[in-house]
mmCIF file of C-alpha atoms in Angstrom:
data_model
loop_
_atom_site.group_PDB
_atom_site.id
_atom_site.type_symbol
_atom_site.label_atom_id
_atom_site.label_comp_id
_atom_site.label_asym_id
_atom_site.label_seq_id
_atom_site.Cartn_x
_atom_site.Cartn_y
_atom_site.Cartn_z
ATOM 1 C CA MET Q 1 0.000 0.000 0.000
ATOM 2 C CA SER Q 2 1.453 3.339 -0.971
ATOM 3 C CA GLY Q 3 0.288 6.890 -1.367
ATOM 4 C CA PHE Q 4 -2.413 9.018 0.149
ATOM 5 C CA VAL Q 5 -5.939 7.570 0.276
ATOM 6 C CA GLU Q 6 -9.180 9.402 1.112
ATOM 7 C CA VAL Q 7 -12.349 7.569 2.160
ATOM 8 C CA GLU Q 8 -15.165 10.097 1.835
ATOM 9 C CA GLY Q 9 -18.211 9.802 4.085
ATOM 10 C CA PHE Q 10 -16.407 7.688 6.676
ATOM 11 C CA ALA Q 11 -18.159 9.563 9.520
ATOM 12 C CA GLY Q 12 -21.379 11.556 9.535
ATOM 13 C CA THR Q 13 -21.456 15.296 10.187
ATOM 14 C CA GLU Q 14 -23.537 14.895 13.349
ATOM 15 C CA GLU Q 15 -21.174 12.178 14.604
ATOM 16 C CA CYS Q 16 -18.247 14.546 14.090
ATOM 17 C CA ARG Q 17 -20.059 17.338 15.941
ATOM 18 C CA GLU Q 18 -20.723 14.970 18.858
ATOM 19 C CA VAL Q 19 -17.044 14.056 19.122
ATOM 20 C CA ILE Q 20 -16.010 17.735 18.942
ATOM 21 C CA ALA Q 21 -18.476 18.633 21.720
ATOM 22 C CA ALA Q 22 -17.202 15.768 23.885
ATOM 23 C CA TYR Q 23 -13.608 16.781 23.199
ATOM 24 C CA GLU Q 24 -14.290 20.374 24.250
ATOM 25 C CA ALA Q 25 -15.993 19.173 27.452
ATOM 26 C CA LEU Q 26 -13.091 16.820 28.280
ATOM 27 C CA ARG Q 27 -10.096 18.916 27.211
ATOM 28 C CA PRO Q 28 -9.886 21.204 30.289
ATOM 29 C CA ASP Q 29 -9.425 18.193 32.599
ATOM 30 C CA HIS Q 30 -7.909 15.648 30.209
ATOM 31 C CA GLY Q 31 -5.788 17.584 27.707
ATOM 32 C CA ALA Q 32 -2.570 15.554 27.744
ATOM 33 C CA VAL Q 33 0.841 17.093 28.279
ATOM 34 C CA VAL Q 34 3.089 15.166 25.927
ATOM 35 C CA GLY Q 35 6.136 17.438 25.827
ATOM 36 C CA TYR Q 36 5.456 18.916 22.411
ATOM 37 C CA PRO Q 37 4.159 22.523 22.521
ATOM 38 C CA LEU Q 38 1.750 22.130 19.591
ATOM 39 C CA TRP Q 39 0.030 19.170 21.264
ATOM 40 C CA ASP Q 40 0.314 19.995 24.972
ATOM 41 C CA GLY Q 41 -3.161 20.460 26.445
ATOM 42 C CA LYS Q 42 -4.815 19.922 23.047
ATOM 43 C CA VAL Q 43 -4.699 16.126 22.783
ATOM 44 C CA VAL Q 44 -7.384 13.992 24.414
ATOM 45 C CA TYR Q 45 -6.705 10.256 24.194
ATOM 46 C CA SER Q 46 -9.594 7.939 23.353
ATOM 47 C CA GLU Q 47 -9.739 6.282 26.780
ATOM 48 C CA LYS Q 48 -10.728 9.642 28.341
ATOM 49 C CA PHE Q 49 -13.913 9.634 26.232
ATOM 50 C CA ALA Q 50 -15.376 6.872 28.441
ATOM 51 C CA GLU Q 51 -16.985 9.717 30.430
ATOM 52 C CA ARG Q 52 -18.972 10.665 27.312
ATOM 53 C CA MET Q 53 -20.635 7.391 26.312
ATOM 54 C CA PHE Q 54 -21.995 8.342 22.883
ATOM 55 C CA ALA Q 55 -18.730 9.919 21.725
ATOM 56 C CA ASP Q 56 -16.842 6.944 23.167
ATOM 57 C CA ALA Q 57 -19.035 4.572 21.148
ATOM 58 C CA LEU Q 58 -18.395 6.622 17.991
ATOM 59 C CA LEU Q 59 -14.621 6.505 18.503
ATOM 60 C CA ARG Q 60 -14.758 2.749 19.047
ATOM 61 C CA MET Q 61 -16.846 2.330 15.900
ATOM 62 C CA TRP Q 62 -14.445 4.530 13.887
ATOM 63 C CA ARG Q 63 -11.460 2.547 15.154
ATOM 64 C CA ALA Q 64 -13.069 -0.747 14.082
ATOM 65 C CA LYS Q 65 -14.104 0.682 10.709
ATOM 66 C CA ALA Q 66 -10.620 2.125 10.105
ATOM 67 C CA LEU Q 67 -9.010 -1.184 11.057
ATOM 68 C CA ALA Q 68 -11.171 -3.006 8.513
ATOM 69 C CA ILE Q 69 -10.186 -0.512 5.805
ATOM 70 C CA MET Q 70 -6.509 -0.722 6.720
ATOM 71 C CA GLN Q 71 -6.514 -4.551 6.826
ATOM 72 C CA ASN Q 72 -8.162 -4.647 3.420
ATOM 73 C CA ASN Q 73 -5.596 -2.259 1.968
ATOM 74 C CA ALA Q 74 -2.602 -3.902 3.676
ATOM 75 C CA GLN Q 75 -3.853 -7.435 2.969
ATOM 76 C CA ALA Q 76 -2.684 -8.267 6.510
ATOM 77 C CA GLN Q 77 -3.806 -8.199 10.131
ATOM 78 C CA VAL Q 78 -3.374 -4.660 11.434
ATOM 79 C CA ARG Q 79 -3.675 -3.035 14.848
ATOM 80 C CA SER Q 80 -4.241 0.561 15.938
ATOM 81 C CA ASP Q 81 -1.739 1.605 18.604
ATOM 82 C CA ALA Q 82 -3.269 4.953 19.609
ATOM 83 C CA LEU Q 83 -6.348 7.028 18.931
ATOM 84 C CA LEU Q 84 -6.665 10.658 19.935
ATOM 85 C CA VAL Q 85 -8.660 13.785 19.187
ATOM 86 C CA MET Q 86 -6.884 17.114 18.760
ATOM 87 C CA ARG Q 87 -7.801 20.730 18.104
ATOM 88 C CA TRP Q 88 -5.598 22.955 15.987
ATOM 89 C CA ASP Q 89 -6.054 26.690 16.690
ATOM 90 C CA ASP Q 90 -5.304 29.814 14.641
ATOM 91 C CA GLY Q 91 -1.582 29.861 13.900
ATOM 92 C CA ASP Q 92 -0.994 26.157 14.573
ATOM 93 C CA GLU Q 93 1.011 24.274 11.979
ATOM 94 C CA MET Q 94 3.300 21.262 11.844
ATOM 95 C CA ALA Q 95 6.558 21.107 9.921
ATOM 96 C CA PRO Q 96 7.138 18.162 7.601
ATOM 97 C CA HIS Q 97 8.042 15.005 9.510
ATOM 98 C CA TYR Q 98 7.838 11.229 9.395
ATOM 99 C CA ASP Q 99 5.794 9.184 11.848
ATOM 100 C CA ASP Q 100 8.157 6.203 11.781
ATOM 101 C CA ARG Q 101 11.582 7.887 12.044
ATOM 102 C CA ASN Q 102 13.439 11.133 12.597
ATOM 103 C CA LEU Q 103 14.166 13.485 9.709
ATOM 104 C CA ASP Q 104 17.752 12.198 9.562
ATOM 105 C CA GLY Q 105 16.474 8.632 9.088
ATOM 106 C CA THR Q 106 17.342 7.371 12.565
ATOM 107 C CA PRO Q 107 14.634 5.481 14.487
ATOM 108 C CA ASN Q 108 12.265 7.553 16.597
ATOM 109 C CA TRP Q 109 10.110 6.518 19.565
ATOM 110 C CA SER Q 110 7.364 5.185 17.236
ATOM 111 C CA SER Q 111 9.411 3.399 14.588
ATOM 112 C CA TRP Q 112 6.944 0.458 14.462
ATOM 113 C CA ARG Q 113 4.206 2.603 12.904
ATOM 114 C CA GLU Q 114 3.458 1.758 9.279
ATOM 115 C CA TRP Q 115 0.490 4.027 8.519
ATOM 116 C CA ALA Q 116 -1.142 7.156 9.855
ATOM 117 C CA GLY Q 117 -4.888 7.703 9.637
ATOM 118 C CA LEU Q 118 -7.015 10.788 10.254
ATOM 119 C CA VAL Q 119 -10.726 11.388 10.520
ATOM 120 C CA TYR Q 120 -11.399 15.034 9.771
ATOM 121 C CA LEU Q 121 -14.096 16.281 12.133
ATOM 122 C CA ASN Q 122 -14.740 19.654 10.489
ATOM 123 C CA ASP Q 123 -13.867 21.762 7.484
ATOM 124 C CA ASP Q 124 -15.122 25.202 8.574
ATOM 125 C CA PHE Q 125 -11.662 26.742 8.959
ATOM 126 C CA ALA Q 126 -9.095 28.389 6.677
ATOM 127 C CA GLY Q 127 -5.676 26.869 6.029
ATOM 128 C CA GLY Q 128 -4.738 23.661 7.842
ATOM 129 C CA GLU Q 129 -4.191 21.536 4.740
ATOM 130 C CA ILE Q 130 -2.137 18.375 5.144
ATOM 131 C CA TYR Q 131 0.636 18.084 2.596
ATOM 132 C CA LEU Q 132 2.937 15.280 1.546
ATOM 133 C CA PRO Q 133 5.748 16.908 -0.456
ATOM 134 C CA ASP Q 134 7.320 13.646 -1.676
ATOM 135 C CA LEU Q 135 3.977 12.590 -3.174
ATOM 136 C CA GLY Q 136 2.997 16.037 -4.451
ATOM 137 C CA VAL Q 137 -0.204 15.889 -2.360
ATOM 138 C CA GLU Q 138 -1.951 18.781 -0.650
ATOM 139 C CA TYR Q 139 -5.324 17.873 0.866
ATOM 140 C CA ARG Q 140 -8.027 20.234 2.080
ATOM 141 C CA PRO Q 141 -9.844 18.347 4.879
ATOM 142 C CA ARG Q 142 -13.514 17.461 4.401
ATOM 143 C CA THR Q 143 -15.796 16.750 7.331
ATOM 144 C CA GLY Q 144 -16.173 13.020 7.901
ATOM 145 C CA SER Q 145 -13.390 11.898 5.570
ATOM 146 C CA PHE Q 146 -10.876 9.281 6.679
ATOM 147 C CA CYS Q 147 -7.454 9.652 5.091
ATOM 148 C CA PHE Q 148 -4.444 7.425 5.485
ATOM 149 C CA PHE Q 149 -0.903 7.225 4.197
ATOM 150 C CA PRO Q 150 2.354 5.420 4.977
ATOM 151 C CA ALA Q 151 4.113 6.565 8.154
ATOM 152 C CA SER Q 152 7.255 6.672 6.011
ATOM 153 C CA CYS Q 153 5.833 9.564 3.945
ATOM 154 C CA LEU Q 154 7.088 13.024 4.760
ATOM 155 C CA HIS Q 155 4.051 15.108 5.735
ATOM 156 C CA GLY Q 156 3.103 18.326 7.481
ATOM 157 C CA VAL Q 157 0.134 20.560 8.254
ATOM 158 C CA LYS Q 158 -0.108 24.086 6.878
ATOM 159 C CA ARG Q 159 -0.829 26.966 9.227
ATOM 160 C CA VAL Q 160 -4.445 27.261 10.379
ATOM 161 C CA GLU Q 161 -5.330 30.781 9.281
ATOM 162 C CA GLN Q 162 -8.781 31.097 10.826
ATOM 163 C CA GLY Q 163 -11.026 28.908 12.956
ATOM 164 C CA LYS Q 164 -10.403 25.616 14.687
ATOM 165 C CA ARG Q 165 -9.376 22.385 12.943
ATOM 166 C CA TYR Q 166 -10.368 19.114 14.667
ATOM 167 C CA THR Q 167 -8.882 15.728 13.839
ATOM 168 C CA CYS Q 168 -9.117 12.203 15.168
ATOM 169 C CA ALA Q 169 -5.737 10.560 14.568
ATOM 170 C CA GLN Q 170 -4.587 6.975 14.842
ATOM 171 C CA TRP Q 171 -1.608 4.910 13.733
ATOM 172 C CA PHE Q 172 -1.421 1.366 12.462
ATOM 173 C CA ASN Q 173 1.034 -1.472 12.035
ATOM 174 C CA ARG Q 174 0.930 -5.128 10.986
ATOM 175 C CA ILE Q 175 0.631 -7.746 13.731
#
């Protein structure tokens, strides 16, 4: 499996709104500090959604649905090692990086990851496109789309110019 793949209509608009509302309710108490300024206080891991049963059920359903898609595309058994929801605010951006290694090619802390997947929870913001320079891809998020690509692809997120950008991210590898 190679390249950038979009699965339109993966999640419904109302489902996405429910997860955003749950995220906003949970973030003040459960925003994780992970040691990376862009993410600190903005990441809520899936297990924290247990307090919000409907959103928790949606995240579990999305994880299962994404796993089925990934297994079909990989033609192998695949697992999801993490699932989180994050908000990107005005001015937030992420420089190009790999999910499975450092920029110099040395192993990073998550070198087992083979694919990254994102459910885009909204599209009512300006900027915030994901781009994969090696593939010549720039993608404008669409509410409810699930996109995935190899963790070995260089990728970044353009600056959010206006509004808030919400994503549900997870990573996959063969088992």
